[in-house]
Every structure is written in structure tokens, then in C-alpha cells.
Short mmCIF file of C-alpha atoms in Angstrom, two decimals:
data_model
loop_
_atom_site.label_atom_id
_atom_site.label_comp_id
_atom_site.label_asym_id
_atom_site.label_seq_id
_atom_site.Cartn_x
_atom_site.Cartn_y
_atom_site.Cartn_z
CA MET A 1 -130.81 -129.60 -80.70
CA ILE A 2 -134.88 -128.68 -80.10
CA HIS A 3 -134.77 -126.83 -83.31
CA ASN A 4 -133.45 -130.19 -85.06
CA LYS A 5 -135.93 -132.21 -83.63
CA LYS A 6 -138.74 -130.00 -84.62
CA ARG A 7 -137.37 -129.95 -88.30
CA LEU A 8 -136.82 -133.93 -88.09
CA LEU A 9 -141.02 -134.14 -87.02
CA ILE A 10 -142.13 -131.70 -89.65
CA LEU A 11 -140.03 -133.62 -92.14
CA CYS A 12 -141.73 -136.78 -91.10
CA ILE A 13 -145.06 -135.52 -91.10
CA ILE A 14 -144.59 -133.97 -94.97
CA LEU A 15 -143.23 -137.61 -95.70
CA VAL A 16 -146.27 -139.06 -94.12
CA ILE A 17 -148.69 -136.92 -96.31
CA SER A 18 -146.88 -137.16 -99.46
CA LEU A 19 -146.91 -141.07 -99.00
CA SER A 20 -150.46 -140.91 -98.41
CA LEU A 21 -151.37 -138.83 -101.57
CA PHE A 22 -149.28 -140.84 -103.84
CA PHE A 23 -150.64 -144.11 -102.86
CA SER A 24 -154.26 -142.91 -102.95
CA GLY A 25 -153.41 -141.27 -106.48
CA CYS A 26 -152.15 -144.97 -107.10
CA GLN A 27 -155.26 -146.35 -106.47
CA LYS A 28 -157.15 -147.31 -109.77
CA LYS A 29 -160.65 -145.46 -110.12
CA VAL A 30 -163.42 -147.47 -111.19
CA LYS A 31 -165.61 -146.38 -114.50
CA VAL A 32 -168.88 -147.26 -114.46
CA LEU A 33 -170.23 -148.22 -117.59
CA ASN A 34 -173.34 -146.65 -119.64
CA GLU A 35 -174.57 -150.34 -119.96
CA PRO A 36 -173.82 -153.24 -118.06
CA ILE A 37 -171.63 -156.16 -119.75
CA GLU A 38 -173.95 -159.02 -119.25
CA LYS A 39 -173.97 -163.21 -119.55
CA THR A 40 -176.05 -165.62 -119.29
CA ASP A 41 -175.83 -169.37 -119.55
CA PHE A 42 -177.06 -172.68 -118.20
CA VAL A 43 -174.49 -173.85 -115.44
CA LEU A 44 -175.37 -175.50 -112.18
CA GLY A 45 -178.33 -177.25 -113.43
CA THR A 46 -180.01 -173.94 -113.49
CA VAL A 47 -179.96 -170.35 -115.61
CA CYS A 48 -176.91 -167.67 -113.99
CA THR A 49 -176.62 -164.43 -114.89
CA VAL A 50 -174.04 -161.91 -114.09
CA LYS A 51 -174.13 -158.15 -114.99
CA ILE A 52 -171.16 -156.19 -114.31
CA TYR A 53 -171.62 -152.17 -114.29
CA ASP A 54 -167.73 -151.14 -114.20
CA GLU A 55 -165.01 -151.45 -116.71
CA ALA A 56 -163.67 -154.54 -116.56
CA PRO A 57 -160.95 -157.28 -118.31
CA SER A 58 -162.59 -158.34 -121.87
CA ASN A 59 -161.82 -161.87 -120.60
CA LEU A 60 -163.74 -161.59 -117.24
CA MET A 61 -167.20 -163.14 -117.98
CA ASP A 62 -165.19 -166.15 -119.55
CA LYS A 63 -163.10 -166.42 -116.34
CA ILE A 64 -166.39 -166.54 -114.25
CA PHE A 65 -168.36 -169.06 -116.25
CA ASP A 66 -165.34 -171.21 -116.62
CA ARG A 67 -165.24 -171.29 -112.73
CA LEU A 68 -168.66 -171.81 -112.68
CA LYS A 69 -168.51 -175.16 -114.97
CA GLU A 70 -165.54 -176.20 -112.77
CA ILE A 71 -167.48 -176.18 -109.88
CA GLU A 72 -170.38 -177.97 -111.27
CA ASN A 73 -168.08 -180.76 -112.89
CA ARG A 74 -166.44 -181.55 -109.36
CA MET A 75 -169.85 -181.33 -107.04
CA THR A 76 -172.34 -182.48 -109.57
CA ILE A 77 -174.09 -185.96 -108.74
CA ASN A 78 -175.74 -186.26 -111.85
CA ALA A 79 -172.97 -187.01 -113.81
CA GLU A 80 -169.92 -189.99 -113.56
CA GLY A 81 -166.50 -188.68 -112.67
CA SER A 82 -167.20 -185.66 -110.35
CA GLU A 83 -165.39 -185.87 -107.09
CA VAL A 84 -168.66 -186.16 -105.21
CA ASP A 85 -169.66 -188.69 -107.27
CA GLU A 86 -166.27 -190.61 -106.47
CA ILE A 87 -166.71 -190.15 -102.89
CA ASN A 88 -170.49 -191.77 -103.10
CA GLU A 89 -168.93 -194.22 -105.09
CA LYS A 90 -166.19 -195.40 -102.21
CA SER A 91 -168.81 -194.96 -99.57
CA GLY A 92 -168.18 -197.44 -96.90
CA ILE A 93 -164.80 -198.74 -98.56
CA GLU A 94 -162.49 -195.78 -98.55
CA PRO A 95 -161.70 -191.89 -98.28
CA VAL A 96 -161.12 -190.02 -101.21
CA LYS A 97 -158.61 -186.87 -101.67
CA VAL A 98 -160.44 -183.79 -103.33
CA THR A 99 -159.64 -180.42 -104.59
CA ASP A 100 -159.94 -177.54 -101.76
CA ASP A 101 -163.05 -176.28 -103.03
CA VAL A 102 -165.01 -179.50 -102.59
CA TYR A 103 -163.39 -180.12 -99.29
CA TYR A 104 -164.33 -176.87 -98.34
CA VAL A 105 -168.31 -177.05 -99.45
CA ILE A 106 -168.54 -180.28 -97.83
CA LYS A 107 -166.53 -179.15 -94.46
CA THR A 108 -168.98 -176.19 -94.13
CA GLY A 109 -172.32 -178.46 -95.08
CA LYS A 110 -171.57 -180.63 -92.24
CA GLU A 111 -171.17 -177.65 -89.69
CA PHE A 112 -174.43 -176.53 -90.96
CA GLY A 113 -176.01 -180.12 -90.28
CA LYS A 114 -175.00 -179.30 -86.67
CA ILE A 115 -176.12 -175.71 -86.82
CA SER A 116 -179.54 -177.01 -88.06
CA GLU A 117 -179.88 -179.79 -85.76
CA GLY A 118 -179.93 -182.24 -89.10
CA ARG A 119 -182.71 -180.34 -90.73
CA PHE A 120 -179.82 -179.38 -93.34
CA ASP A 121 -177.95 -182.48 -94.43
CA ILE A 122 -175.82 -182.94 -97.43
CA THR A 123 -176.22 -186.65 -97.13
CA ILE A 124 -179.89 -186.35 -98.10
CA GLY A 125 -178.99 -187.93 -101.34
CA PRO A 126 -180.44 -191.35 -101.10
CA ILE A 127 -183.50 -190.09 -100.41
CA VAL A 128 -183.31 -187.04 -103.08
CA LYS A 129 -182.79 -189.96 -105.50
CA LEU A 130 -186.00 -191.85 -104.48
CA TRP A 131 -187.98 -188.83 -105.11
CA ASN A 132 -185.90 -187.46 -108.35
CA ILE A 133 -188.12 -184.20 -107.97
CA GLY A 134 -187.31 -181.83 -110.55
CA THR A 135 -186.54 -184.85 -112.99
CA ASP A 136 -188.64 -186.51 -115.57
CA TYR A 137 -188.36 -189.52 -113.23
CA ALA A 138 -190.21 -187.83 -110.32
CA ARG A 139 -192.48 -190.04 -108.20
CA VAL A 140 -193.72 -191.05 -104.85
CA PRO A 141 -191.61 -193.86 -103.31
CA SER A 142 -193.02 -196.85 -101.13
CA GLN A 143 -192.65 -196.08 -97.31
CA ASN A 144 -190.78 -199.40 -97.61
CA GLU A 145 -188.20 -197.84 -99.79
CA ILE A 146 -188.09 -194.46 -97.69
CA ASN A 147 -187.56 -196.60 -94.46
CA GLU A 148 -184.61 -198.57 -96.11
CA LYS A 149 -182.79 -195.66 -97.13
CA LEU A 150 -183.16 -193.25 -93.93
CA PRO A 151 -180.65 -194.62 -92.02
CA LEU A 152 -177.98 -193.60 -94.32
CA VAL A 153 -178.97 -189.96 -93.80
CA ASN A 154 -176.59 -188.69 -91.11
CA TYR A 155 -174.17 -185.73 -91.75
CA GLU A 156 -171.95 -187.27 -88.46
CA ASP A 157 -171.09 -190.27 -90.65
CA ILE A 158 -168.79 -187.83 -92.94
CA VAL A 159 -165.09 -188.34 -91.89
CA LEU A 160 -163.16 -185.16 -92.99
CA ASP A 161 -159.25 -185.31 -92.97
CA ASP A 162 -158.12 -181.44 -92.94
CA LYS A 163 -154.38 -182.60 -93.20
CA ASN A 164 -155.08 -185.01 -95.98
CA LYS A 165 -157.95 -183.65 -97.57
CA THR A 166 -159.97 -186.70 -97.71
CA VAL A 167 -163.57 -187.50 -97.53
CA PHE A 168 -165.00 -190.83 -96.19
CA LEU A 169 -169.01 -191.83 -95.98
CA LYS A 170 -168.77 -194.41 -93.15
CA ARG A 171 -171.43 -196.71 -94.75
CA LYS A 172 -172.06 -198.54 -98.25
CA GLY A 173 -175.18 -196.67 -99.66
CA MET A 174 -174.43 -192.98 -98.06
CA ILE A 175 -174.79 -190.55 -101.37
CA ILE A 176 -173.45 -186.84 -100.49
CA ASP A 177 -175.88 -184.26 -102.57
CA LEU A 178 -174.46 -180.53 -102.37
CA GLY A 179 -177.34 -179.03 -104.36
CA GLY A 180 -178.21 -177.47 -101.24
CA ILE A 181 -175.22 -175.43 -101.10
CA ALA A 182 -173.00 -175.37 -104.14
CA LYS A 183 -174.81 -172.61 -105.77
CA GLY A 184 -173.87 -170.62 -103.06
CA TYR A 185 -170.27 -171.45 -102.97
CA ALA A 186 -170.76 -170.43 -106.56
CA ALA A 187 -172.01 -167.28 -106.17
CA ASP A 188 -169.26 -166.51 -103.33
CA GLU A 189 -166.53 -167.66 -105.90
CA VAL A 190 -167.98 -165.12 -108.55
CA TYR A 191 -167.88 -162.44 -106.24
CA ARG A 192 -164.27 -163.21 -105.22
CA ILE A 193 -163.45 -163.14 -109.20
CA LEU A 194 -165.02 -159.86 -109.63
CA LYS A 195 -163.44 -158.06 -106.80
CA GLU A 196 -160.11 -159.40 -107.77
CA ASN A 197 -160.57 -157.73 -111.14
CA ASN A 198 -161.30 -154.37 -109.37
CA VAL A 199 -165.30 -154.68 -110.03
CA GLU A 200 -167.14 -152.61 -107.44
CA HIS A 201 -170.84 -152.79 -109.20
CA ALA A 202 -172.55 -155.94 -110.13
CA ILE A 203 -175.72 -158.17 -109.63
CA ILE A 204 -174.86 -162.08 -109.88
CA ASN A 205 -178.08 -163.85 -110.26
CA LEU A 206 -177.52 -168.39 -110.18
CA GLY A 207 -180.99 -169.65 -110.29
CA GLY A 208 -182.41 -167.28 -107.57
CA ASN A 209 -178.83 -167.10 -105.48
CA VAL A 210 -178.42 -163.39 -105.70
CA PHE A 211 -175.43 -161.35 -104.94
CA ALA A 212 -175.60 -157.76 -104.86
CA MET A 213 -172.25 -156.17 -105.00
CA GLY A 214 -171.56 -152.43 -104.10
CA SER A 215 -174.55 -150.40 -104.70
CA ASN A 216 -176.76 -149.14 -107.99
CA PRO A 217 -173.95 -146.87 -109.64
CA LYS A 218 -176.46 -145.38 -111.90
CA GLU A 219 -178.68 -143.83 -109.29
CA ASN A 220 -176.46 -143.64 -106.21
CA ARG A 221 -178.40 -145.88 -103.90
CA ASN A 222 -178.92 -149.60 -102.64
CA TRP A 223 -179.88 -152.23 -104.95
CA ASN A 224 -183.72 -152.97 -104.70
CA ILE A 225 -183.62 -156.88 -104.78
CA GLY A 226 -187.19 -158.68 -105.23
CA VAL A 227 -188.40 -161.35 -102.39
CA GLN A 228 -190.31 -164.44 -104.42
CA ASP A 229 -193.78 -164.78 -104.23
CA PRO A 230 -193.96 -168.52 -103.82
CA PHE A 231 -197.62 -168.75 -105.25
CA SER A 232 -196.13 -167.23 -108.41
CA GLU A 233 -193.66 -167.31 -111.16
CA ARG A 234 -190.26 -166.98 -110.77
CA GLY A 235 -189.52 -163.26 -110.94
CA ASP A 236 -192.88 -162.39 -109.14
CA TYR A 237 -192.54 -160.40 -106.14
CA ILE A 238 -194.15 -159.92 -102.73
CA GLY A 239 -191.78 -156.92 -101.75
CA ILE A 240 -188.48 -155.41 -102.20
CA LEU A 241 -185.26 -155.42 -100.31
CA SER A 242 -182.87 -152.35 -100.34
CA ILE A 243 -179.25 -154.01 -100.22
CA SER A 244 -175.90 -153.15 -100.66
CA ASP A 245 -172.81 -156.02 -100.59
CA LYS A 246 -175.47 -158.50 -99.27
CA THR A 247 -176.46 -162.11 -100.82
CA VAL A 248 -180.42 -162.93 -100.87
CA VAL A 249 -181.23 -166.77 -101.08
CA SER A 250 -184.81 -167.65 -101.21
CA SER A 251 -186.07 -171.21 -101.05
CA GLY A 252 -189.87 -172.61 -101.29
CA ILE A 253 -192.61 -174.48 -102.79
CA TYR A 254 -192.39 -173.37 -106.33
CA GLU A 255 -188.87 -174.33 -107.17
CA ARG A 256 -188.95 -178.03 -107.72
CA TYR A 257 -192.30 -180.07 -107.63
CA PHE A 258 -194.61 -182.10 -109.15
CA ILE A 259 -198.18 -183.33 -108.78
CA GLN A 260 -199.23 -186.99 -108.06
CA ASP A 261 -202.85 -187.52 -107.80
CA GLY A 262 -203.78 -183.81 -107.16
CA LYS A 263 -200.94 -183.40 -104.77
CA ARG A 264 -198.32 -181.49 -104.95
CA TYR A 265 -194.79 -182.58 -103.61
CA HIS A 266 -192.06 -180.20 -103.48
CA HIS A 267 -187.95 -180.93 -103.37
CA ILE A 268 -187.11 -179.84 -99.73
CA LEU A 269 -187.02 -183.21 -98.04
CA ASP A 270 -187.34 -183.88 -94.33
CA THR A 271 -184.47 -185.21 -92.90
CA LYS A 272 -186.45 -187.22 -90.30
CA ASN A 273 -189.27 -188.87 -92.39
CA GLY A 274 -187.98 -188.69 -95.96
CA TYR A 275 -191.33 -186.95 -97.12
CA PRO A 276 -191.07 -183.26 -98.60
CA VAL A 277 -191.42 -180.96 -95.44
CA ASP A 278 -194.89 -180.35 -94.19
CA ASN A 279 -195.70 -177.24 -92.39
CA ASN A 280 -197.30 -173.78 -92.86
CA LEU A 281 -194.66 -172.17 -94.88
CA ALA A 282 -194.56 -171.57 -98.77
CA GLY A 283 -191.33 -169.78 -98.70
CA THR A 284 -188.17 -168.43 -96.90
CA THR A 285 -185.44 -165.92 -97.71
CA ILE A 286 -181.94 -165.26 -95.91
CA ILE A 287 -179.99 -161.98 -96.57
CA ALA A 288 -176.41 -162.64 -95.55
CA ASP A 289 -172.81 -161.75 -96.17
CA LYS A 290 -171.62 -165.18 -97.64
CA SER A 291 -174.16 -166.79 -100.18
CA ILE A 292 -173.05 -170.59 -98.97
CA MET A 293 -174.48 -169.36 -95.55
CA GLY A 294 -177.61 -168.15 -97.17
CA ASP A 295 -178.21 -171.19 -99.45
CA ALA A 296 -177.46 -173.77 -96.60
CA LEU A 297 -179.80 -171.31 -94.06
CA SER A 298 -182.83 -170.70 -96.70
CA THR A 299 -183.64 -174.88 -96.44
CA THR A 300 -182.94 -174.87 -92.53
CA ILE A 301 -185.26 -172.23 -91.69
CA PHE A 302 -188.16 -173.76 -94.22
CA ALA A 303 -187.79 -176.89 -92.65
CA ALA A 304 -187.69 -175.76 -89.07
CA GLY A 305 -190.46 -173.38 -89.06
CA VAL A 306 -191.38 -169.78 -88.17
CA ASP A 307 -190.59 -170.06 -84.51
CA ARG A 308 -187.43 -172.35 -84.45
CA GLY A 309 -186.33 -170.80 -87.70
CA LEU A 310 -186.33 -167.06 -86.15
CA GLU A 311 -184.46 -168.63 -83.14
CA ILE A 312 -181.69 -170.08 -85.20
CA VAL A 313 -181.25 -167.15 -87.21
CA LYS A 314 -181.28 -164.73 -84.20
CA ASN A 315 -178.01 -166.70 -83.04
CA LEU A 316 -176.25 -166.14 -86.25
CA LYS A 317 -174.46 -162.69 -86.75
CA GLU A 318 -175.09 -160.73 -89.83
CA VAL A 319 -178.03 -162.77 -90.84
CA GLU A 320 -181.59 -162.01 -91.52
CA ALA A 321 -184.58 -163.67 -92.80
CA ILE A 322 -188.12 -163.45 -94.35
CA PHE A 323 -190.58 -166.22 -93.83
CA ILE A 324 -193.93 -166.49 -95.79
CA THR A 325 -196.54 -168.70 -94.64
CA LYS A 326 -199.14 -170.31 -96.81
CA ASN A 327 -202.05 -167.85 -95.63
CA ARG A 328 -199.88 -165.07 -97.06
CA GLU A 329 -198.51 -164.05 -93.59
CA VAL A 330 -194.86 -162.38 -93.89
CA TYR A 331 -192.64 -162.72 -90.43
CA ILE A 332 -189.21 -160.81 -90.72
CA THR A 333 -186.24 -160.11 -88.50
CA PRO A 334 -185.80 -157.02 -86.55
CA GLY A 335 -182.97 -155.95 -88.73
CA LEU A 336 -185.30 -155.93 -92.03
CA LYS A 337 -187.42 -153.51 -90.81
CA SER A 338 -186.12 -150.29 -92.32
CA ILE A 339 -184.76 -152.23 -95.77
CA PHE A 340 -187.98 -154.23 -96.47
CA LYS A 341 -191.01 -153.28 -98.36
CA ILE A 342 -193.87 -155.40 -99.03
CA THR A 343 -195.33 -154.68 -102.44
CA ASN A 344 -197.90 -157.06 -103.04
CA SER A 345 -201.21 -156.42 -100.74
CA ASN A 346 -201.97 -160.01 -100.73
CA PHE A 347 -199.32 -160.21 -98.22
CA LYS A 348 -199.03 -158.79 -94.78
CA ILE A 349 -196.04 -158.41 -92.29
CA MET A 350 -196.98 -159.66 -89.30
CA ASN A 351 -195.55 -157.82 -85.66
#
């Protein structure tokens, strides 16, 4: 009897080992390419580039950019017929049923309104429309115009119905603008599609929303991602981050702006007074696991300033931040000390 039990135990062990070997052998090994597959297109109002370093299905890039265009078509406020456009048209009138992704992005945007204490508010649309920064119609609106539209900015006036997936804006004239969060969601979607197609190494860059997928397969190390110099052209860096499977999202005075009567007006608007945020910051960068979070938080901490911004990030898991002041001082969260290095001597990390 004892011998039979031992024999049965041995057979079970052999079976477990055999199954383990079988399933590990069935896992498809990723083949790294000599040169990455790359595609660039203008989507979501910006230049989007995806580089894939692994062997992948021939139609994968088409699938990715079709999805980006789908997100744009559903979430833009710059074209009639989008789901967000319909929500805005029916503000103060009736709820609008939307697709799951639009509902998710709006719900996430509302959640970050609370996290940011209202500094990030997706109902900023009426003020955005007044300024039109980034268009040929940019101008400084009158104080009366701003005073008239400010009461329409309040994320708490977004009514969500989880069961029916409807969105309702309580007051006529309210406008949801997902420009501060949609690119982050889109980057996460590209990451998802790549994962589903067995890609392990890739760089996703949606107009500054960067997702470094896996590691650098050619050099067998983390990806080196530059942190934008807010006083220079896009692509000029103050330093380098060494990261793997993280997203890097930056906001700053350099992105969209216009100059009138010698004064510079940038696109990050203060939800309290309706003017571009005016503090000592020139740029902020968030490092996180999800790009939708990075998108919302980079704007949030820019509006909050260094001290309050550091407190906000401190209370969130798996999030790091970089603050760049107008006098080129750099403040970083503790988790970045070993993976961020200044490469531009005009900038200095502060203790």
C-alpha cells in the first residue's frame, strides 16, 4: 500500500513536470527585428509614431492607427458628429448614450477632477473655446466673457449612469473637452493592441505622450527617454529617464501658445480664473503605469505648483514626477533619483 502511494506520488510529479515543459514549449518566442517597423501619421491633432521592435502581423500598424482614428472620431470637439460633440449639444437637455471607451474616459476625467481638487476639469471647454489657443483664431478674451463662462466649468455637474452608459451635462452651454486625457487613453489602447499581438518591445509616441514598452532589445537595457526642455523646441531635452514598461507624459508652456502685445499665453488654463496658469513652473513630467493617468496628472501638477504637486503625487501609487521651474530648477520625486539624469548643464536638480 505504501509502495503504491509512493508510485502514485512519483507519477504525479512526473506529470506536473511534463505539463510544465509542454506549456513552456508552446509559448511563442518573440523574434526581435534588425530594424523596427515604424509608422507615423497625424491623428488626435498631433503627430503620432509607433515603433515595433518585434516580429508582428503585417496588418498590425493599420489596426493601431485605425483604432487611433476611431478614438479621435468619437472624442473630438473639433468636428461635428462625435459622441462628445453630441453630449455638448444636448447639455442641459438630455443624457446621451455613448460607447464604452467614451464613457470610461469621461468617468476617469471626472475622477481626476476630484483627485486634482478641480485643477484638472474636463468641463473646461467653454473657456478653451474663448481662447482658441493652438488655432488661427487665438485671442485674449475680455474679462466679461470669462466671467460669463466660468460658472459652466464644474466636473461635478457631469451626471453619469453606469448601467445605461449615458452622460448628461446639467447646465446648458457646458462643454466637455477631452484634450487633456484622450491621448493618454489612446496610448494605453495602442499598448493593449500590441500586447494582444505578442509584441514585447515598442515605443509609442503620441505627440509627447510616450509609452516605453518592455526594454531596449538591441542594447539589452531599459529605454532612455528624454524629458522635454520647456524653453526649447520639441525634441530638446534637459535629461534622460531610464525606464521599462512605463509611460512618460509632459506638459508645459512650450506646447501650444500665442503671443499678444509682447505677452505669452499658453494652453494650460486655470479652472478658477479662466486665464493660463501663472506660477513658477515651465514644465512638468509624470512617469506612471498608465498613460491616461499621466495625461491628467501632468496638467494637474502643473496647475498645482511644486509644493502642492509633490503632495498630490506622494499620495498616489506607482507615480513619479518631475517639475521644471522658470529659473531652470528641477524638482523630482524620490523614486527617480536612480533613474533620472540631467544632461543639460543649464538645469539643476534641487534637494
